Amino acid sequence: MSTVSFGITAGFGEKLHEAHGYSGAVRVGDRVETSGQAGVDDDLVVPDSLEDEIIQAFDNVERTLATVGATWKDVIHVNSYHKVAPGDDAIGEDHNRVMTEQFRRRLDGRAPIWTETGVTVLGLAAMRVEIRVTAVVGSGN
């Protein structure tokens, strides 16, 4: 039987766990799933810049993966949620450029599958992006 362990990220993750009762990550054997990670600091503040917010979300995914022994190099699937205005027909290039730069910077040539979804609201009013991942520990070696 597989061992199940949950991870709660220090700072923002502890605040969300206390307020809403959920964990940031779960590991079942070598498989890891994260909850959606916002681009917030430890006080749940969203940066003014979209680029800074996306980079912070990637950093928060990394921190959350680490709570259960995984890294970006173990990631096999990314779901990203991008705030768009009602009626918009696509996610903006400003989102895609930064997402692509972060994939290249953090994944060292690995190309996980990616599902990108436009939404009209996220967990906090100021949020413009949320990222969740699936990883298999050791698969990036």
Short mmCIF file of N, CA and C in Angstrom, two decimals:
data_model
loop_
_atom_site.label_atom_id
_atom_site.label_comp_id
_atom_site.label_asym_id
_atom_site.label_seq_id
_atom_site.Cartn_x
_atom_site.Cartn_y
_atom_site.Cartn_z
N MET A 1 0.84 -1.18 0.00
CA MET A 1 0.00 0.00 0.00
C MET A 1 0.89 1.24 0.00
N SER A 2 0.53 2.26 -0.76
CA SER A 2 1.29 3.49 -0.87
C SER A 2 1.14 4.36 0.37
N THR A 3 2.22 5.02 0.72
CA THR A 3 2.19 5.98 1.81
C THR A 3 1.66 7.31 1.30
N VAL A 4 0.81 7.94 2.08
CA VAL A 4 0.25 9.25 1.73
C VAL A 4 0.79 10.27 2.72
N SER A 5 1.33 11.38 2.18
CA SER A 5 1.76 12.47 3.06
C SER A 5 1.33 13.79 2.45
N PHE A 6 0.98 14.72 3.32
CA PHE A 6 0.53 16.04 2.91
C PHE A 6 1.59 17.07 3.27
N GLY A 7 1.69 18.10 2.44
CA GLY A 7 2.65 19.17 2.69
C GLY A 7 1.95 20.51 2.81
N ILE A 8 2.42 21.30 3.77
CA ILE A 8 1.90 22.65 3.97
C ILE A 8 3.11 23.58 3.89
N THR A 9 3.07 24.51 2.96
CA THR A 9 4.18 25.44 2.74
C THR A 9 4.22 26.45 3.88
N ALA A 10 5.43 26.69 4.40
CA ALA A 10 5.60 27.71 5.44
C ALA A 10 5.12 29.05 4.91
N GLY A 11 4.62 29.89 5.78
CA GLY A 11 4.17 31.22 5.39
C GLY A 11 2.77 31.20 4.81
N PHE A 12 2.67 31.50 3.50
CA PHE A 12 1.34 31.59 2.87
C PHE A 12 0.55 30.29 3.00
N GLY A 13 1.21 29.15 2.89
CA GLY A 13 0.52 27.87 2.97
C GLY A 13 -0.05 27.59 4.36
N GLU A 14 0.69 27.99 5.38
CA GLU A 14 0.19 27.83 6.75
C GLU A 14 -1.05 28.70 6.97
N LYS A 15 -1.02 29.92 6.43
CA LYS A 15 -2.18 30.82 6.58
C LYS A 15 -3.40 30.24 5.87
N LEU A 16 -3.21 29.72 4.66
CA LEU A 16 -4.34 29.15 3.92
C LEU A 16 -4.85 27.87 4.58
N HIS A 17 -3.93 27.07 5.11
CA HIS A 17 -4.34 25.85 5.82
C HIS A 17 -5.19 26.21 7.04
N GLU A 18 -4.73 27.20 7.80
CA GLU A 18 -5.48 27.61 8.98
C GLU A 18 -6.85 28.19 8.62
N ALA A 19 -6.88 29.02 7.58
CA ALA A 19 -8.13 29.68 7.19
C ALA A 19 -9.12 28.75 6.50
N HIS A 20 -8.62 27.83 5.66
CA HIS A 20 -9.51 27.05 4.81
C HIS A 20 -9.39 25.53 4.98
N GLY A 21 -8.39 25.07 5.74
CA GLY A 21 -8.30 23.65 6.06
C GLY A 21 -7.81 22.74 4.96
N TYR A 22 -6.97 23.25 4.05
CA TYR A 22 -6.43 22.37 3.01
C TYR A 22 -4.91 22.44 2.98
N SER A 23 -4.32 21.42 2.38
CA SER A 23 -2.87 21.33 2.23
C SER A 23 -2.46 21.80 0.84
N GLY A 24 -1.19 22.17 0.72
CA GLY A 24 -0.68 22.63 -0.57
C GLY A 24 -0.27 21.50 -1.49
N ALA A 25 0.06 20.35 -0.91
CA ALA A 25 0.53 19.23 -1.73
C ALA A 25 0.17 17.92 -1.06
N VAL A 26 0.06 16.89 -1.89
CA VAL A 26 -0.11 15.53 -1.38
C VAL A 26 0.82 14.63 -2.19
N ARG A 27 1.48 13.72 -1.49
CA ARG A 27 2.34 12.73 -2.13
C ARG A 27 1.78 11.35 -1.81
N VAL A 28 1.55 10.58 -2.88
CA VAL A 28 1.10 9.20 -2.76
C VAL A 28 2.15 8.35 -3.46
N GLY A 29 2.97 7.64 -2.70
CA GLY A 29 4.10 6.96 -3.30
C GLY A 29 5.04 7.99 -3.90
N ASP A 30 5.32 7.88 -5.20
CA ASP A 30 6.18 8.85 -5.88
C ASP A 30 5.39 9.93 -6.62
N ARG A 31 4.07 9.85 -6.61
CA ARG A 31 3.23 10.82 -7.33
C ARG A 31 2.87 11.99 -6.40
N VAL A 32 2.99 13.20 -6.93
CA VAL A 32 2.69 14.41 -6.17
C VAL A 32 1.66 15.24 -6.93
N GLU A 33 0.69 15.76 -6.21
CA GLU A 33 -0.29 16.71 -6.75
C GLU A 33 -0.22 17.94 -5.86
N THR A 34 -0.29 19.13 -6.47
CA THR A 34 -0.37 20.35 -5.67
C THR A 34 -1.74 20.98 -5.85
N SER A 35 -2.12 21.75 -4.86
CA SER A 35 -3.27 22.62 -5.05
C SER A 35 -2.80 23.79 -5.90
N GLY A 36 -3.72 24.59 -6.38
CA GLY A 36 -3.33 25.76 -7.16
C GLY A 36 -2.49 26.71 -6.33
N GLN A 37 -1.39 27.17 -6.91
CA GLN A 37 -0.48 28.08 -6.21
C GLN A 37 -0.60 29.47 -6.81
N ALA A 38 -0.90 30.41 -5.95
CA ALA A 38 -1.04 31.81 -6.37
C ALA A 38 0.32 32.49 -6.33
N GLY A 39 0.40 33.60 -7.01
CA GLY A 39 1.61 34.42 -6.98
C GLY A 39 1.54 35.42 -5.86
N VAL A 40 1.50 34.94 -4.63
CA VAL A 40 1.38 35.79 -3.44
C VAL A 40 2.62 35.65 -2.57
N ASP A 41 2.88 36.67 -1.74
CA ASP A 41 3.96 36.54 -0.77
C ASP A 41 3.39 35.87 0.48
N ASP A 42 4.20 35.76 1.51
CA ASP A 42 3.76 35.05 2.72
C ASP A 42 2.64 35.76 3.47
N ASP A 43 2.37 37.03 3.13
CA ASP A 43 1.25 37.75 3.72
C ASP A 43 0.03 37.77 2.80
N LEU A 44 0.07 36.93 1.75
CA LEU A 44 -1.01 36.79 0.76
C LEU A 44 -1.23 38.05 -0.07
N VAL A 45 -0.16 38.81 -0.27
CA VAL A 45 -0.22 40.02 -1.09
C VAL A 45 0.20 39.67 -2.51
N VAL A 46 -0.59 40.10 -3.49
CA VAL A 46 -0.31 39.88 -4.90
C VAL A 46 0.53 41.05 -5.43
N PRO A 47 1.64 40.78 -6.13
CA PRO A 47 2.44 41.88 -6.69
C PRO A 47 1.64 42.70 -7.70
N ASP A 48 2.03 43.95 -7.88
CA ASP A 48 1.37 44.82 -8.85
C ASP A 48 1.62 44.35 -10.29
N SER A 49 2.82 43.88 -10.56
CA SER A 49 3.22 43.47 -11.90
C SER A 49 2.76 42.05 -12.20
N LEU A 50 2.16 41.84 -13.38
CA LEU A 50 1.78 40.49 -13.81
C LEU A 50 3.00 39.58 -13.87
N GLU A 51 4.10 40.07 -14.43
CA GLU A 51 5.31 39.26 -14.52
C GLU A 51 5.77 38.81 -13.14
N ASP A 52 5.81 39.73 -12.18
CA ASP A 52 6.23 39.37 -10.82
C ASP A 52 5.27 38.36 -10.20
N GLU A 53 3.99 38.50 -10.49
CA GLU A 53 3.00 37.57 -9.95
C GLU A 53 3.22 36.16 -10.50
N ILE A 54 3.45 36.05 -11.79
CA ILE A 54 3.68 34.73 -12.38
C ILE A 54 4.96 34.11 -11.84
N ILE A 55 6.02 34.89 -11.76
CA ILE A 55 7.28 34.37 -11.20
C ILE A 55 7.08 33.92 -9.76
N GLN A 56 6.34 34.70 -8.97
CA GLN A 56 6.06 34.31 -7.58
C GLN A 56 5.24 33.02 -7.53
N ALA A 57 4.29 32.85 -8.45
CA ALA A 57 3.51 31.61 -8.49
C ALA A 57 4.43 30.42 -8.77
N PHE A 58 5.36 30.57 -9.71
CA PHE A 58 6.33 29.51 -9.98
C PHE A 58 7.19 29.23 -8.74
N ASP A 59 7.63 30.28 -8.06
CA ASP A 59 8.40 30.10 -6.82
C ASP A 59 7.57 29.35 -5.78
N ASN A 60 6.29 29.69 -5.68
CA ASN A 60 5.43 29.04 -4.70
C ASN A 60 5.16 27.58 -5.04
N VAL A 61 5.07 27.26 -6.33
CA VAL A 61 4.98 25.85 -6.73
C VAL A 61 6.24 25.13 -6.25
N GLU A 62 7.40 25.72 -6.48
CA GLU A 62 8.66 25.11 -6.07
C GLU A 62 8.70 24.88 -4.56
N ARG A 63 8.31 25.88 -3.80
CA ARG A 63 8.29 25.74 -2.34
C ARG A 63 7.32 24.65 -1.89
N THR A 64 6.18 24.59 -2.55
CA THR A 64 5.16 23.61 -2.19
C THR A 64 5.60 22.20 -2.56
N LEU A 65 6.17 22.03 -3.74
CA LEU A 65 6.71 20.71 -4.12
C LEU A 65 7.74 20.22 -3.09
N ALA A 66 8.58 21.13 -2.63
CA ALA A 66 9.64 20.76 -1.68
C ALA A 66 9.08 20.21 -0.37
N THR A 67 7.85 20.58 0.00
CA THR A 67 7.28 20.09 1.26
C THR A 67 7.05 18.58 1.24
N VAL A 68 7.02 18.00 0.04
CA VAL A 68 6.82 16.55 -0.08
C VAL A 68 7.95 15.90 -0.87
N GLY A 69 9.10 16.58 -0.97
CA GLY A 69 10.29 15.97 -1.56
C GLY A 69 10.36 15.99 -3.07
N ALA A 70 9.69 16.93 -3.72
CA ALA A 70 9.71 17.00 -5.18
C ALA A 70 10.30 18.34 -5.63
N THR A 71 10.61 18.43 -6.93
CA THR A 71 11.13 19.66 -7.53
C THR A 71 10.45 19.90 -8.87
N TRP A 72 10.72 21.07 -9.46
CA TRP A 72 10.19 21.35 -10.79
C TRP A 72 10.66 20.31 -11.81
N LYS A 73 11.84 19.75 -11.61
CA LYS A 73 12.37 18.76 -12.57
C LYS A 73 11.58 17.45 -12.54
N ASP A 74 10.73 17.26 -11.52
CA ASP A 74 9.88 16.07 -11.43
C ASP A 74 8.50 16.30 -12.05
N VAL A 75 8.20 17.53 -12.45
CA VAL A 75 6.85 17.89 -12.93
C VAL A 75 6.58 17.25 -14.29
N ILE A 76 5.39 16.64 -14.40
CA ILE A 76 4.98 16.00 -15.65
C ILE A 76 3.76 16.68 -16.27
N HIS A 77 3.02 17.48 -15.47
CA HIS A 77 1.79 18.12 -15.96
C HIS A 77 1.60 19.44 -15.23
N VAL A 78 1.28 20.47 -15.99
CA VAL A 78 0.99 21.80 -15.44
C VAL A 78 -0.40 22.22 -15.88
N ASN A 79 -1.20 22.70 -14.93
CA ASN A 79 -2.46 23.38 -15.22
C ASN A 79 -2.27 24.82 -14.77
N SER A 80 -2.53 25.76 -15.66
CA SER A 80 -2.47 27.17 -15.26
C SER A 80 -3.80 27.83 -15.57
N TYR A 81 -4.19 28.71 -14.68
CA TYR A 81 -5.46 29.41 -14.77
C TYR A 81 -5.15 30.91 -14.84
N HIS A 82 -5.66 31.57 -15.87
CA HIS A 82 -5.31 32.96 -16.15
C HIS A 82 -6.57 33.80 -16.19
N LYS A 83 -6.58 34.86 -15.41
CA LYS A 83 -7.74 35.74 -15.39
C LYS A 83 -7.83 36.51 -16.70
N VAL A 84 -8.99 36.43 -17.32
CA VAL A 84 -9.27 37.17 -18.55
C VAL A 84 -10.59 37.93 -18.35
N ALA A 85 -10.75 38.98 -19.11
CA ALA A 85 -12.00 39.74 -19.04
C ALA A 85 -13.11 38.96 -19.73
N PRO A 86 -14.33 39.04 -19.20
CA PRO A 86 -15.45 38.38 -19.90
C PRO A 86 -15.48 38.81 -21.37
N GLY A 87 -15.61 37.84 -22.24
CA GLY A 87 -15.65 38.11 -23.67
C GLY A 87 -14.31 38.04 -24.37
N ASP A 88 -13.20 38.02 -23.61
CA ASP A 88 -11.89 37.86 -24.25
C ASP A 88 -11.85 36.52 -24.96
N ASP A 89 -11.19 36.49 -26.13
CA ASP A 89 -11.15 35.24 -26.89
C ASP A 89 -9.84 34.48 -26.74
N ALA A 90 -8.89 35.00 -25.94
CA ALA A 90 -7.62 34.31 -25.74
C ALA A 90 -6.93 34.83 -24.49
N ILE A 91 -6.02 34.03 -23.98
CA ILE A 91 -5.14 34.45 -22.88
C ILE A 91 -4.05 35.29 -23.51
N GLY A 92 -3.73 36.42 -22.89
CA GLY A 92 -2.80 37.36 -23.49
C GLY A 92 -1.37 36.88 -23.61
N GLU A 93 -0.69 37.44 -24.59
CA GLU A 93 0.73 37.13 -24.81
C GLU A 93 1.56 37.52 -23.60
N ASP A 94 1.13 38.52 -22.83
CA ASP A 94 1.87 38.91 -21.63
C ASP A 94 1.92 37.75 -20.64
N HIS A 95 0.87 36.95 -20.55
CA HIS A 95 0.87 35.76 -19.70
C HIS A 95 1.78 34.68 -20.32
N ASN A 96 1.56 34.41 -21.60
CA ASN A 96 2.28 33.32 -22.26
C ASN A 96 3.80 33.52 -22.28
N ARG A 97 4.23 34.75 -22.51
CA ARG A 97 5.67 35.04 -22.55
C ARG A 97 6.34 34.68 -21.23
N VAL A 98 5.76 35.12 -20.12
CA VAL A 98 6.37 34.87 -18.81
C VAL A 98 6.27 33.39 -18.45
N MET A 99 5.14 32.76 -18.73
CA MET A 99 5.01 31.33 -18.46
C MET A 99 6.09 30.54 -19.19
N THR A 100 6.27 30.84 -20.48
CA THR A 100 7.27 30.13 -21.29
C THR A 100 8.68 30.38 -20.76
N GLU A 101 8.99 31.61 -20.40
CA GLU A 101 10.31 31.90 -19.84
C GLU A 101 10.55 31.10 -18.57
N GLN A 102 9.54 31.02 -17.71
CA GLN A 102 9.70 30.27 -16.46
C GLN A 102 9.83 28.77 -16.70
N PHE A 103 9.08 28.22 -17.66
CA PHE A 103 9.25 26.81 -18.00
C PHE A 103 10.69 26.54 -18.40
N ARG A 104 11.21 27.36 -19.30
CA ARG A 104 12.59 27.16 -19.79
C ARG A 104 13.61 27.31 -18.67
N ARG A 105 13.38 28.27 -17.79
CA ARG A 105 14.33 28.52 -16.70
C ARG A 105 14.33 27.38 -15.66
N ARG A 106 13.18 26.82 -15.37
CA ARG A 106 13.06 25.88 -14.25
C ARG A 106 13.08 24.41 -14.64
N LEU A 107 12.76 24.09 -15.89
CA LEU A 107 12.59 22.70 -16.27
C LEU A 107 13.79 22.08 -16.98
N ASP A 108 14.81 22.88 -17.26
CA ASP A 108 16.06 22.36 -17.82
C ASP A 108 15.84 21.46 -19.03
N GLY A 109 14.97 21.90 -19.95
CA GLY A 109 14.73 21.14 -21.17
C GLY A 109 13.59 20.15 -21.09
N ARG A 110 13.12 19.83 -19.90
CA ARG A 110 11.98 18.93 -19.76
C ARG A 110 10.73 19.66 -20.26
N ALA A 111 9.83 18.96 -20.90
CA ALA A 111 8.63 19.58 -21.46
C ALA A 111 7.39 18.84 -20.98
N PRO A 112 6.90 19.17 -19.77
CA PRO A 112 5.68 18.51 -19.29
C PRO A 112 4.48 18.93 -20.14
N ILE A 113 3.40 18.20 -20.02
CA ILE A 113 2.18 18.64 -20.69
C ILE A 113 1.64 19.85 -19.94
N TRP A 114 0.90 20.70 -20.66
CA TRP A 114 0.42 21.96 -20.09
C TRP A 114 -0.99 22.23 -20.57
N THR A 115 -1.89 22.47 -19.63
CA THR A 115 -3.25 22.91 -19.94
C THR A 115 -3.40 24.31 -19.39
N GLU A 116 -3.71 25.25 -20.28
CA GLU A 116 -3.84 26.66 -19.92
C GLU A 116 -5.31 27.06 -20.09
N THR A 117 -5.89 27.58 -19.01
CA THR A 117 -7.31 27.88 -19.01
C THR A 117 -7.55 29.33 -18.62
N GLY A 118 -8.39 30.02 -19.38
CA GLY A 118 -8.81 31.37 -19.04
C GLY A 118 -10.03 31.34 -18.15
N VAL A 119 -9.99 32.12 -17.08
CA VAL A 119 -11.10 32.19 -16.12
C VAL A 119 -11.41 33.66 -15.82
N THR A 120 -12.58 33.91 -15.28
CA THR A 120 -12.94 35.31 -14.98
C THR A 120 -12.71 35.67 -13.52
N VAL A 121 -12.57 34.68 -12.63
CA VAL A 121 -12.26 34.96 -11.23
C VAL A 121 -11.32 33.89 -10.70
N LEU A 122 -10.53 34.29 -9.68
CA LEU A 122 -9.66 33.37 -8.97
C LEU A 122 -9.90 33.58 -7.47
N GLY A 123 -9.13 32.93 -6.61
CA GLY A 123 -9.37 32.94 -5.18
C GLY A 123 -9.31 34.29 -4.49
N LEU A 124 -8.45 35.18 -4.95
CA LEU A 124 -8.37 36.54 -4.42
C LEU A 124 -8.67 37.50 -5.56
N ALA A 125 -9.31 38.60 -5.26
CA ALA A 125 -9.72 39.54 -6.31
C ALA A 125 -8.54 40.04 -7.13
N ALA A 126 -7.37 40.24 -6.51
CA ALA A 126 -6.21 40.78 -7.22
C ALA A 126 -5.46 39.75 -8.04
N MET A 127 -5.75 38.46 -7.84
CA MET A 127 -5.02 37.40 -8.55
C MET A 127 -5.31 37.42 -10.04
N ARG A 128 -4.25 37.15 -10.84
CA ARG A 128 -4.39 37.03 -12.29
C ARG A 128 -3.93 35.68 -12.79
N VAL A 129 -3.31 34.88 -11.91
CA VAL A 129 -2.80 33.57 -12.33
C VAL A 129 -2.76 32.61 -11.14
N GLU A 130 -2.95 31.33 -11.43
CA GLU A 130 -2.82 30.26 -10.44
C GLU A 130 -2.26 29.05 -11.18
N ILE A 131 -1.33 28.34 -10.53
CA ILE A 131 -0.66 27.21 -11.18
C ILE A 131 -0.74 26.00 -10.27
N ARG A 132 -1.14 24.85 -10.84
CA ARG A 132 -1.09 23.58 -10.10
C ARG A 132 -0.34 22.57 -10.96
N VAL A 133 0.33 21.64 -10.31
CA VAL A 133 1.15 20.68 -11.04
C VAL A 133 0.97 19.27 -10.52
N THR A 134 1.34 18.33 -11.36
CA THR A 134 1.50 16.92 -11.02
C THR A 134 2.96 16.58 -11.24
N ALA A 135 3.54 15.83 -10.32
CA ALA A 135 4.94 15.44 -10.44
C ALA A 135 5.10 13.97 -10.07
N VAL A 136 6.17 13.37 -10.58
CA VAL A 136 6.57 12.03 -10.19
C VAL A 136 8.00 12.14 -9.68
N VAL A 137 8.17 11.95 -8.38
CA VAL A 137 9.48 12.15 -7.75
C VAL A 137 10.50 11.20 -8.37
N GLY A 138 11.62 11.77 -8.78
CA GLY A 138 12.71 10.99 -9.37
C GLY A 138 12.63 10.88 -10.88
N SER A 139 11.55 11.33 -11.49
CA SER A 139 11.40 11.16 -12.94
C SER A 139 12.25 12.17 -13.72
N GLY A 140 12.71 13.22 -13.06
CA GLY A 140 13.50 14.23 -13.75
C GLY A 140 14.99 14.01 -13.70
N ASN A 141 15.40 12.90 -13.13
CA ASN A 141 16.85 12.60 -13.03
C ASN A 141 17.41 12.12 -14.34
#
